[in-house]
XYZ file of C-alpha atoms in Angstrom:
650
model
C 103.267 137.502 133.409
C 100.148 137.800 133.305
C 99.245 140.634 131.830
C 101.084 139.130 128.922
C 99.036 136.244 127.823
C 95.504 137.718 127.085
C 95.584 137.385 123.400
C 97.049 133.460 124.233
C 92.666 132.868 124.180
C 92.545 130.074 126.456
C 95.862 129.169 126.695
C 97.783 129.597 129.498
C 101.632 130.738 129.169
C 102.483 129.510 132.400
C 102.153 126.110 130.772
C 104.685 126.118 127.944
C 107.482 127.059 130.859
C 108.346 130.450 130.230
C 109.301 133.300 132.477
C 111.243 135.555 130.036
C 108.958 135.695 126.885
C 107.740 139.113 125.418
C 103.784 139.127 124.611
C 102.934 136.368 122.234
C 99.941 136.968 119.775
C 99.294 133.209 120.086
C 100.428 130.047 121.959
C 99.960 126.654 120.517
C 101.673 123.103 121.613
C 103.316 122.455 118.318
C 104.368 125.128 115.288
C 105.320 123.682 111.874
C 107.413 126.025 109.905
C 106.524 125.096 106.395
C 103.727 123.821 104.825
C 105.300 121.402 101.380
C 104.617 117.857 101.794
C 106.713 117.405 105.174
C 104.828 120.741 106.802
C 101.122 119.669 105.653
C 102.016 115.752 106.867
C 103.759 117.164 110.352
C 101.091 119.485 110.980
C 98.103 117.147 110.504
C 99.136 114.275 112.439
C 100.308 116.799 115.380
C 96.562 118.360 115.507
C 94.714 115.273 114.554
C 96.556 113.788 117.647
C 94.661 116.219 119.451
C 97.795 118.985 119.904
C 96.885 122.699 118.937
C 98.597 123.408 116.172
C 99.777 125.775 113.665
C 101.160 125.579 110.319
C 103.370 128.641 108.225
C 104.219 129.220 105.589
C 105.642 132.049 103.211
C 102.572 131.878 100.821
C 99.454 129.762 101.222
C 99.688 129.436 97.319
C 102.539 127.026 98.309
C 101.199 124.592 100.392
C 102.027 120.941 99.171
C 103.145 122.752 95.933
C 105.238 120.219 93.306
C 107.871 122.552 91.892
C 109.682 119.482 90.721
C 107.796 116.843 88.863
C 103.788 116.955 89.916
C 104.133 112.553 90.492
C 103.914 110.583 93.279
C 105.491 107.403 94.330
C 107.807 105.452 92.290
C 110.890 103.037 93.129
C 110.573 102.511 96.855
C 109.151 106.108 97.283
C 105.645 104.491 96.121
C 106.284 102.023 99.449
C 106.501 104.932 101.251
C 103.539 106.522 100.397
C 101.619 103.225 101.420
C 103.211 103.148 105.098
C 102.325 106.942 105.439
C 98.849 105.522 104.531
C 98.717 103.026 106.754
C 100.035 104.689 109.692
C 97.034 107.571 108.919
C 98.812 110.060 106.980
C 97.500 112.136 103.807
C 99.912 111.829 100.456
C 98.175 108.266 99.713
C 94.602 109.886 100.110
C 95.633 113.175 98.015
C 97.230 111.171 95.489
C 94.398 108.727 94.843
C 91.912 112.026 94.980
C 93.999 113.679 92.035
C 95.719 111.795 89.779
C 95.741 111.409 86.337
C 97.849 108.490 85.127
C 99.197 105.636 87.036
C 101.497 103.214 86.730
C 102.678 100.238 88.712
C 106.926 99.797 88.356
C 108.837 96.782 87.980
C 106.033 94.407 87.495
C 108.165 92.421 85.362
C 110.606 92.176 88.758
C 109.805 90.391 92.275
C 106.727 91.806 94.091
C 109.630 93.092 96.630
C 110.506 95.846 93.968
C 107.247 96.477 92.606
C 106.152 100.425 93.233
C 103.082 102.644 92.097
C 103.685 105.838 90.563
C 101.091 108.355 89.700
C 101.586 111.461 87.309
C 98.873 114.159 89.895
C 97.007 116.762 88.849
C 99.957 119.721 90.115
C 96.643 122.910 91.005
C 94.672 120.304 91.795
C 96.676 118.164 94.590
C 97.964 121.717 96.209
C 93.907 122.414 96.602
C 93.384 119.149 97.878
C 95.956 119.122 100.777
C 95.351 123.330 100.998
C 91.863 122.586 102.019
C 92.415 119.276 104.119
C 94.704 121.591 106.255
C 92.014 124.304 106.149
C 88.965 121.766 107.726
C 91.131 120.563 110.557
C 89.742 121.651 113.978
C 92.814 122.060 115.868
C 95.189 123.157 112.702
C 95.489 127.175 112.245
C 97.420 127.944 109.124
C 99.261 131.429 109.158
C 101.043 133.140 105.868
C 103.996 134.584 107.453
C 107.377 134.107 107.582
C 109.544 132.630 110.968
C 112.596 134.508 111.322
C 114.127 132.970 114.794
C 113.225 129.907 117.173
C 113.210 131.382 121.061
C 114.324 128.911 123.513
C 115.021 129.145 127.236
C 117.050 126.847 128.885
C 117.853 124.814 126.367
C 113.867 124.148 125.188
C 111.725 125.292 122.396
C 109.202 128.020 123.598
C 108.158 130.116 120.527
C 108.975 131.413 117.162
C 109.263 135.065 116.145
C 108.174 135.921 112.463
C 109.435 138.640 110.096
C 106.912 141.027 111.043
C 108.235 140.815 114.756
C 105.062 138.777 116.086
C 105.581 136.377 119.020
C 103.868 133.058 119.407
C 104.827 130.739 122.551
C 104.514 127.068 121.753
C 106.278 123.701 123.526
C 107.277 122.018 120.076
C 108.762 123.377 116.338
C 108.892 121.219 113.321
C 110.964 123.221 110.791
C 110.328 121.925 107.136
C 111.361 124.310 104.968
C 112.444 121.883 102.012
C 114.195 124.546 99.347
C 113.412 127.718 101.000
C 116.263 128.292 103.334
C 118.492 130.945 101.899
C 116.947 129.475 98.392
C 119.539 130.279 95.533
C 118.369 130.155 92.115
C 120.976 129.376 89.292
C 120.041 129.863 85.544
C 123.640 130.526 83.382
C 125.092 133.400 84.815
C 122.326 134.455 86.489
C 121.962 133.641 89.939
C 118.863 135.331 92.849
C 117.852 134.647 96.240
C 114.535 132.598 95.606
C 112.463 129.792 96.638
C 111.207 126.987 94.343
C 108.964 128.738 91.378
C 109.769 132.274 92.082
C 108.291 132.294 95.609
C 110.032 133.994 98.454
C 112.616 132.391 100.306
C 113.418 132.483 103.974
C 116.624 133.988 104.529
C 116.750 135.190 108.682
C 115.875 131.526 109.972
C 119.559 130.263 109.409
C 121.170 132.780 111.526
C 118.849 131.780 113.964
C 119.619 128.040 113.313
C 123.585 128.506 113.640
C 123.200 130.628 116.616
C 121.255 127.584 117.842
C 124.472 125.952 117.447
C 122.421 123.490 114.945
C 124.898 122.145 111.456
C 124.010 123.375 108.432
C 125.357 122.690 105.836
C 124.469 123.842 101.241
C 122.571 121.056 99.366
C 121.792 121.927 95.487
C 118.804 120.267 93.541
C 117.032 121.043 89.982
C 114.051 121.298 87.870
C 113.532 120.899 84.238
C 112.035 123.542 82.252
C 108.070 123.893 81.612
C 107.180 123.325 77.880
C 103.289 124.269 75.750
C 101.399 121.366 74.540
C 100.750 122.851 71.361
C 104.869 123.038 70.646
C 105.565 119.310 70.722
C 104.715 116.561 68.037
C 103.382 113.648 69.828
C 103.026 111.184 66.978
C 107.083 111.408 66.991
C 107.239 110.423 70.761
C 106.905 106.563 72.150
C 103.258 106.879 73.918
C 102.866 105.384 77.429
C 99.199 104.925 79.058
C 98.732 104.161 82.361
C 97.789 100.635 83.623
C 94.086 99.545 83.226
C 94.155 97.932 86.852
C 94.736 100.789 88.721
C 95.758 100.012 92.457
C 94.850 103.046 94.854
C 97.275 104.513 96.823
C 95.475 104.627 100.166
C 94.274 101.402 101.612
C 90.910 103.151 101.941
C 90.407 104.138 98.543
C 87.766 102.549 95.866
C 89.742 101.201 92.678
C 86.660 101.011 90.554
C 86.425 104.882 91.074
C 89.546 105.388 89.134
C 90.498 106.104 85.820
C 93.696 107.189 84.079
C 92.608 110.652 82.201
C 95.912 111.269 80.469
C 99.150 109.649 78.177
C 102.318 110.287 78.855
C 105.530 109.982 76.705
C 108.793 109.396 76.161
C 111.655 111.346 73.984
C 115.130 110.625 73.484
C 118.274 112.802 73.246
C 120.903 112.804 70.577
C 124.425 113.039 69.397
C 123.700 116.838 68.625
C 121.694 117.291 71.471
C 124.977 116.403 73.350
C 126.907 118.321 71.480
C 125.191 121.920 72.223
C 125.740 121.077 75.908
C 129.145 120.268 75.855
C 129.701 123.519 74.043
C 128.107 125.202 76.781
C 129.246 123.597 79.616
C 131.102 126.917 80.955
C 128.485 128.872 81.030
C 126.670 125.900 83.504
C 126.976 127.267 87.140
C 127.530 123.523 88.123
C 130.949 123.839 86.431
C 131.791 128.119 86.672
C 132.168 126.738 90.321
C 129.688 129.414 91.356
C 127.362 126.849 92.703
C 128.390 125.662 96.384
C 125.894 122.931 97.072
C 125.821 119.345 96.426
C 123.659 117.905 94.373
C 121.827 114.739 94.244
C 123.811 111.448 92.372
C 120.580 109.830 91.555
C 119.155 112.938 90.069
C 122.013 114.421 87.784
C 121.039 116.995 85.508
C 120.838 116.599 81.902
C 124.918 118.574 81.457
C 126.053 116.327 84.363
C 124.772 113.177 82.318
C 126.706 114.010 79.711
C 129.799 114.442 81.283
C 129.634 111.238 83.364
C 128.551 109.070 80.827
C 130.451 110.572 77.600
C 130.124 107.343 76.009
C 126.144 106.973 76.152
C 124.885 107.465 72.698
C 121.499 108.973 74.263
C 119.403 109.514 77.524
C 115.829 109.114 77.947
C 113.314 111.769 78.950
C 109.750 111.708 80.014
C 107.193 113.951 78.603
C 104.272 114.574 81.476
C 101.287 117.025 81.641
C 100.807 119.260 84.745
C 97.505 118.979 85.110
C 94.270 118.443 83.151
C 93.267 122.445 82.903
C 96.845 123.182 81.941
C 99.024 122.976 78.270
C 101.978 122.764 80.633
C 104.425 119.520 80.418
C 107.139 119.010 82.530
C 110.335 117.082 80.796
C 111.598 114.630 83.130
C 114.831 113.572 83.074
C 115.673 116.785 81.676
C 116.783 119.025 84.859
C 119.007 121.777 83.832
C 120.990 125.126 84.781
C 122.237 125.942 81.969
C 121.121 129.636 80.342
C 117.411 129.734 78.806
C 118.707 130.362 75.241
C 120.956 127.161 75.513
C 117.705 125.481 77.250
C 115.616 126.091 74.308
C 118.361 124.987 71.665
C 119.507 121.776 73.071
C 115.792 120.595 73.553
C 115.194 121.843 69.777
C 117.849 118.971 68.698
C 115.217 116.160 69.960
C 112.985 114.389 67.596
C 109.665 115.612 68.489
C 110.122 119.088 70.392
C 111.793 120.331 67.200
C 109.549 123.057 67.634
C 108.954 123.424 71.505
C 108.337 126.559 73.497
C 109.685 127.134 76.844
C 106.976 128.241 79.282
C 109.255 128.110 82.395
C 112.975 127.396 82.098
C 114.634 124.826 84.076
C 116.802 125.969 87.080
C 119.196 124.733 89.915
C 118.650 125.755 93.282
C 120.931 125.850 96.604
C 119.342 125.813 100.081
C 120.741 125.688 103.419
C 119.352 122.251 105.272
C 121.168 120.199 108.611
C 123.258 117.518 109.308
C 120.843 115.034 110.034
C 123.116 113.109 112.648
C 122.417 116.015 114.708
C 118.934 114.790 114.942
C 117.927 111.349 117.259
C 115.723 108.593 116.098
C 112.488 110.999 117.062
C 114.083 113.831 114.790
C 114.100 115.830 117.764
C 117.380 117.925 118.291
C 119.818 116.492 120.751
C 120.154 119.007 123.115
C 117.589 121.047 121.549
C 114.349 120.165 122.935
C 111.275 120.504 121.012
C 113.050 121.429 118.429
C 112.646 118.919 115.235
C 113.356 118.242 111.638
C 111.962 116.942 108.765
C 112.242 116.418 105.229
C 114.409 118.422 102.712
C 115.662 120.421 105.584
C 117.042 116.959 107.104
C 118.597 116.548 103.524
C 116.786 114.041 101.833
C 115.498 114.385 98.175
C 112.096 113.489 97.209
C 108.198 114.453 98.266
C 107.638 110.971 99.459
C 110.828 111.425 101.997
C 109.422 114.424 102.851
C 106.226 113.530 103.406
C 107.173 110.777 105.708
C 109.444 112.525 107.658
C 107.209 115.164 108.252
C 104.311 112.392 109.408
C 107.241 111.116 112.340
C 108.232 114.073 113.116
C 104.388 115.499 114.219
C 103.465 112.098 115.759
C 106.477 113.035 117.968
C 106.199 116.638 118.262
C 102.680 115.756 119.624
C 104.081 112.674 121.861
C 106.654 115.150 123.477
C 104.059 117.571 124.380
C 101.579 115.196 125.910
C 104.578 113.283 127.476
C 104.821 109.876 125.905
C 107.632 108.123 124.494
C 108.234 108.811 120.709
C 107.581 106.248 117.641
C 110.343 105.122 116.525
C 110.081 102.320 113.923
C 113.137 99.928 112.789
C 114.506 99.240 110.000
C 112.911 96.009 110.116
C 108.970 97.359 110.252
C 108.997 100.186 107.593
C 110.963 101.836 104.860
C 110.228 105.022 106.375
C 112.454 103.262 109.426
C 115.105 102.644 107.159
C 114.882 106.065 105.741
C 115.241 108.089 108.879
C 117.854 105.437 110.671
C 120.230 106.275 107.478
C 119.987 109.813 107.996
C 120.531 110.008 111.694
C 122.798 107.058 111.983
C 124.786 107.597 108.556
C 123.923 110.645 107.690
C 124.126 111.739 103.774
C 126.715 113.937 102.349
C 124.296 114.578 99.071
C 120.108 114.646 99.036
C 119.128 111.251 100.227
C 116.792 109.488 98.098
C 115.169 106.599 98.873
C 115.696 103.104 97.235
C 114.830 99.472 97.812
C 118.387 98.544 97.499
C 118.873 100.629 100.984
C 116.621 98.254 102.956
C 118.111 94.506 104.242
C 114.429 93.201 104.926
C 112.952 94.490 101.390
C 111.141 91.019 100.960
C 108.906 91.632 103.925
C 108.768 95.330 103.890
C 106.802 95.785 100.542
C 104.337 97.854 99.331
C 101.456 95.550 99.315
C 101.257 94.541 103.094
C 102.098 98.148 104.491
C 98.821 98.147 106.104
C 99.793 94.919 107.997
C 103.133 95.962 109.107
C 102.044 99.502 110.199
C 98.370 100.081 110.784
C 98.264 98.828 114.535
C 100.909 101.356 115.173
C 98.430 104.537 113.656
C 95.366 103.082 115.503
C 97.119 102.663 118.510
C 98.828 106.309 118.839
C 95.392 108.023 117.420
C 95.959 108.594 113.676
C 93.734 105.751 111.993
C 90.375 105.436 112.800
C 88.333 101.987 114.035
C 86.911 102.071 110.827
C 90.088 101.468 109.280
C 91.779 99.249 111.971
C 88.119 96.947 111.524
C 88.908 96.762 107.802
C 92.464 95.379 108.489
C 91.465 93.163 110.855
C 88.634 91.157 108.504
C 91.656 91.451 105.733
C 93.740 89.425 108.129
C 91.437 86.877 109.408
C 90.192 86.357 105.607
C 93.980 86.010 104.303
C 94.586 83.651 107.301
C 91.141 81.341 106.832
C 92.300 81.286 102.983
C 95.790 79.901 103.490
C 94.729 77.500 105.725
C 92.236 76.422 103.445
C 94.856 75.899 100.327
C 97.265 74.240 102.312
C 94.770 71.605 103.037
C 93.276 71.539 99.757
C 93.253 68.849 97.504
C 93.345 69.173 93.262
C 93.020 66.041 91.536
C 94.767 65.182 88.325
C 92.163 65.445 84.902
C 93.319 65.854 81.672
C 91.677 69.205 81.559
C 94.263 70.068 84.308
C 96.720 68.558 82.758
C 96.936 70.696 79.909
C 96.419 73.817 81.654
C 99.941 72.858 83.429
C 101.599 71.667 79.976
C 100.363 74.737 78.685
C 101.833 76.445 81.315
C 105.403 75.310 81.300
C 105.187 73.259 84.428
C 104.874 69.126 84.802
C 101.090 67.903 84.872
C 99.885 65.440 88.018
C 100.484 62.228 88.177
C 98.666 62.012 91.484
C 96.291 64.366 93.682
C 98.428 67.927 95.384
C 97.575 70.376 97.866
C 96.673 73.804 96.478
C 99.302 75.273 98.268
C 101.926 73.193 96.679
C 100.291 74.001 93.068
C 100.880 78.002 94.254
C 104.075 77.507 95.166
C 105.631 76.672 91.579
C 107.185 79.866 89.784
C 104.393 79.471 86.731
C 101.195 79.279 88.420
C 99.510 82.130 90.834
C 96.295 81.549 93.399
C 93.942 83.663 90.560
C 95.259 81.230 87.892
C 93.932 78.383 89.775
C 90.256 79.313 90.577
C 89.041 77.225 87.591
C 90.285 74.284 89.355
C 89.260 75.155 92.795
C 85.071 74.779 92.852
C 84.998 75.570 96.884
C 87.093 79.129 96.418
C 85.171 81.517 98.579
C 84.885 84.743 96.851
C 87.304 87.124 98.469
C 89.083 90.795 97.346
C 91.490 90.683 94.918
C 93.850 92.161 97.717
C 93.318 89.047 100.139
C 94.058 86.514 96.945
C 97.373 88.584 96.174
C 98.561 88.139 99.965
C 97.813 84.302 100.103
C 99.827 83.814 97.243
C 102.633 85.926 98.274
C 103.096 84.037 102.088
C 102.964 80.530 100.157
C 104.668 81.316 97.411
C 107.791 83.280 99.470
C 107.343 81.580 102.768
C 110.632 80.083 103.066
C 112.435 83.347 102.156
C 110.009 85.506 104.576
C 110.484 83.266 107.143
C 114.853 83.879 106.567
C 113.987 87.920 106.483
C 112.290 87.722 109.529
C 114.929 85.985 111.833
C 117.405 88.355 110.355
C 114.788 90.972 111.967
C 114.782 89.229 114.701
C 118.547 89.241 114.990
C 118.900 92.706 114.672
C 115.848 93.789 117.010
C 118.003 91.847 119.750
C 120.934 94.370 119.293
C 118.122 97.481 119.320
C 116.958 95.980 122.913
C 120.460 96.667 124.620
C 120.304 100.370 125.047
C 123.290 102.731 125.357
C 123.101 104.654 128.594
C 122.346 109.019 127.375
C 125.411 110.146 130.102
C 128.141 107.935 128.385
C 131.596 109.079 128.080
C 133.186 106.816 125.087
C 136.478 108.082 125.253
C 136.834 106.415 128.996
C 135.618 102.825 127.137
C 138.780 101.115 126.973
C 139.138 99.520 123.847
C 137.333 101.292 122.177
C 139.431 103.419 118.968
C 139.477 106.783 118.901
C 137.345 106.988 115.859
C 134.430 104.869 117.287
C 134.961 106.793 120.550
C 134.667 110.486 119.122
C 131.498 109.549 116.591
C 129.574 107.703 119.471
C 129.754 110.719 121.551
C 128.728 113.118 119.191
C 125.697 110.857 117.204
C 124.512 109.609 121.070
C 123.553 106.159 119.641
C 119.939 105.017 121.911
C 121.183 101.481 121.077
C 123.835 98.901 120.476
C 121.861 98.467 116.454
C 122.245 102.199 116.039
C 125.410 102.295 116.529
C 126.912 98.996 114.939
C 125.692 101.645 111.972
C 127.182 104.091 112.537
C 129.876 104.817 109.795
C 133.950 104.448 111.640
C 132.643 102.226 114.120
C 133.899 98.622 113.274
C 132.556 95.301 114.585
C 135.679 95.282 116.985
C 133.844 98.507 118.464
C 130.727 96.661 118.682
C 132.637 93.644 120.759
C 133.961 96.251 122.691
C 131.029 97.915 123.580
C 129.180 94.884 124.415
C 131.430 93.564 127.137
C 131.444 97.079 128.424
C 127.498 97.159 128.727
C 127.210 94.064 130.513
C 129.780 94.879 132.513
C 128.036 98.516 133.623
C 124.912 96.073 134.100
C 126.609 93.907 136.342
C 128.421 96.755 138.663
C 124.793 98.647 138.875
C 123.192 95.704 139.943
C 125.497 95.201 142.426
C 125.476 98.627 143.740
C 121.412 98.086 144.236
């Protein structure tokens, strides 16, 4: 062999396993096929964890492209974004580096809901996260498409691209979000394509099924592109960003932020309903030439009006691309209907009377697994070094992506140097709730993410995801000391502070007393503790600082977190025994070599999904859909009953 690893530099074949490979061009310990927001997050955390790496994709003028909408964040995704911050990921960086409006959701709703959403400059984030990629030491980025994963007995050991180049590696990441056999639908007309008229990748799923791995045909859309000059703003409601901005990253400076843009809203109408339902065979979505399935919490514009034929009109969002651009995008608007249809539907509504089409909206199928296939790692079963992530595990979203992509190269990287994979709960992170749905209940439509999919959403919010999850990126590699120093003095100052309130006293005045009347809530009759003052629904630890002389000066962060943990104390402290509860299930592990169908009890549904979705624990599998609490019972006497007959064989 070798005379077949010279151009491996100083790489050795011999490590990576292999006896049977022809001569590779390259070798590197992890390969990320793709490079959208799952690639670039996968293949940063794999080299920044010190693995040589390599990232590629069809067209470096794709990396973390946004064919969809060019935002980030939003309901729940914006709490995802802060965890892949916090656990020393990019999207929160990138985001804060290039946006141009932002807005924080649901302030009007608990702080549990409450999720940051920025409209990004589209040219200018792909730059960003193109040349982030570009300075990392042990990242090489290749433009080139993979055709087939090699394996030898039953492992990962290189990738072969289309123009018949080998590279050996120990690890694969495949993220190729809308590329895989891409399908474009516009009216009748339908082309193999990726997202925005690139290339798709059309040999990789033979490889895949020969692999033996499921695949199975999601569908998603985009709305069309319209010119700035074609719509009449002073008809459309006008919506600014927020004047507190709140970054994105934990490490990013607020007061170096600025919303550069409006955005806007439009309305559709009875007659803008009526030109779709007139059209509604020529929609691919209903011709029954489109196979996939498409996203419930995304419908496009004809599906709204067919599932909601009573709705007098839908709401639509009118965004810029970018600030050297006379693009917009129409959210809300996503469509496959033909162009000319397009353009005369979007003519009906009262201020685009007038608009021009730039790029037309289009549907698009893609080939992506069944993520039960995939363990809590989202490595392969039975296909090791072999891993998934985002689109291609059939989620819907950048910010799903993104932090699938971040897991999946923390433990690309882990299997290579051989230590045990992260795996967080449902009870630490959304992004644990995210990827225990897919693997555990898998998704027969694009998952997107929600806060109304997570049990512990009162704990797990957006505001404290550097305290649930930035121990775990300093302590694998990914955040640096500077960092982990700044969240330490953030804790011991939130700590000192509540201690301080709680044994604060505020005596009644009349002053005070008609700042509470004039608050809605009862004035003193005698002196209170701080803490108690926080804790009523119409007062706030910022409200309070005119009453509170000794108030050391602190972030505006710190204040927000003292007043949260008093304020929702007795409800955090409910969440968090319910964590505990269902952390004691995760700790009884289900042995790999089980045979369920010999568990007697058991029914023949639990039996036949526990052997195929391999369950690591008795949690996992209490959710796994068709096994009942009986099942659970069942399986629980049968575990300590194993643990009893191998401790007596010892």
């Amino acid at each position: 062999m070798e005379n077949k690893i010279k151009k491996c530099s100083t790489w050795n074949i011999s490590q990576f396993g292999v006896e049977n490979m022809e001569e590779p061009l390259g070798c590197y310990e992890v390969i990320v096929i793709g490079a959208g927001h799952a690639g670039v997050e996968a293949a940063l955390a794999s080299a920044r964890l010190g693995c040589r790496t390599a990232m590629f994709t069809i067209s470096l003028d794709q990396i973390a492209n946004m064919p969809c909408n060019p935002s980030i964040g939003g309901t729940a995704k914006g709490h995802l974004v802060r965890e892949i911050d916090a656990l020393g990921g990019e999207m929160g960086k990138a985001a804060d580096a290039t946006f141009i409006q932002s807005r924080m959701l649901n302030r009007g709703k608990g702080p549990a809901v409450h999720s940051l959403r920025v409209q990004a400059d589209r040219v200018a984030y792909h730059c960003y996260m193109k040349q982030v990629c570009e300075q990392e030491p042990n990242l090489d980025i290749k433009q080139g498409e993979v055709v087939e994963i090699l394996t030898e007995n039953g492992a990962v050991c290189g990738i072969r691209t289309r123009l018949g180049t080998v590279y050996a590696t120990r690890a694969v990441v495949i993220s190729t979000g809308t590329y895989l056999r891409g399908l474009i639908h516009v009216g009748e007309a339908s082309y193999q394509s990726g997202p925005d008229a690139a290339l798709p990748s059309i040999q990789l799923s033979e490889s895949l099924r020969a692999l033996h791995v499921p695949l199975r045909r999601f569908k998603t859309g985009t709305p069309c592109r319209v010119h700035r000059r074609s719509i009449d703003f002073d008809k459309l409601e006008r919506q600014d960003g927020d004047p507190d901005i709140v970054p994105f990253s934990f490490a990013s400076d607020a007061s170096r932020m600025q919303n550069r843009v409006s955005c806007y809203i439009a309305y559709t109408n009875a007659q803008t309903h009526a030109v779709i339902r007139a059209n509604l065979h020529r929609s691919p979505m209903y011709s029954g030439r489109i196979e996939g399935v498409g996203p419930r919490y995304c419908p496009s514009i004809e599906d709204k009006i067919v599932r909601f034929p009573d709705k007098e009109r839908h709401q639509l969002f009118v965004e810029p691309m970018g600030l050297n651009t006379d693009e917009y995008y129409l959210q809300g608007m996503s469509s496959s209907l033909p162009e000319e249809v397009q353009l005369a539907f979007l003519r009906t509504i009262v201020g685009l009377e007038h608009v021009e089409i730039m790029r037309p909206a289009y549907a698009i199928e893609y080939d992506c697994c069944d993520p039960t296939a995939l363990s809590p790692s989202l490595e392969f079963r039975g296909l090791h070094g072999l891993f998934g992530a985002g689109q291609f595990n059939g989620s819907s979203g950048y910010e799903e992506a993104a932090a699938q992509g971040l897991m999946a190269g923390i433990n690309a990287a882990r299997l290579v140097q051989g230590k045990e994979p992260v795996i967080l709960d449902r009870g630490t992170a959304y992004i644990g709730t995210l990827i225990d749905d897919l693997v555990t209940k898998g998704c027969n439509e694009p998952y997107r993410m929600m806060t109304s999919r997570s049990e512990y959403r009162l704990i797990l919010r957006q505001d404290n995801a550097d305290q649930r999850l930035s121990r775990i990126g300093h302590s694998i590699g990914l955040l640096s000391e500077e960092r982990y120093a700044a969240l330490r003095a953030k804790e011991t100052a939130i700590s000192r502070e509540i201690k301080r309130v709680q044994h604060c006293n505020i005596a009644p005045s009349d002053a005070f007393a008609d700042f509470l009347t004039n608050h809605g809530t009862t004035p003193l009759t005698t002196g209170c503790k701080l803490a108690d003052l926080i804790r009523r629904p119409q007062l706030g630890y910022s409200m309070l600082a005119p009453f509170d002389p000794d108030r050391p000066v602190l972030p505006e962060d710190v204040g927000q977190q003292v007043e949260l943990e008093i304020k929702y104390a007795g409800y955090i402290e409910k969440q968090l025994a319910q964590v505990a509860q269902m952390r004691g299930l995760e700790e009884k592990l289900l042995p790999n070599d089980a045979d369920y169908s010999q568990v007697r009890g058991l029914r023949l549904e639990a039996a036949e999904k526990l052997n195929r979705q391999r369950p690591i624990n008795i949690g996992q599998a209490s959710r796994i859909s068709g096994v009942s609490p009986a099942d659970i019972s069942v399986l629980l006497v049968w575990l300590s009953q194993r643990g009893k007959q191998n401790a007596a064989e010892v």
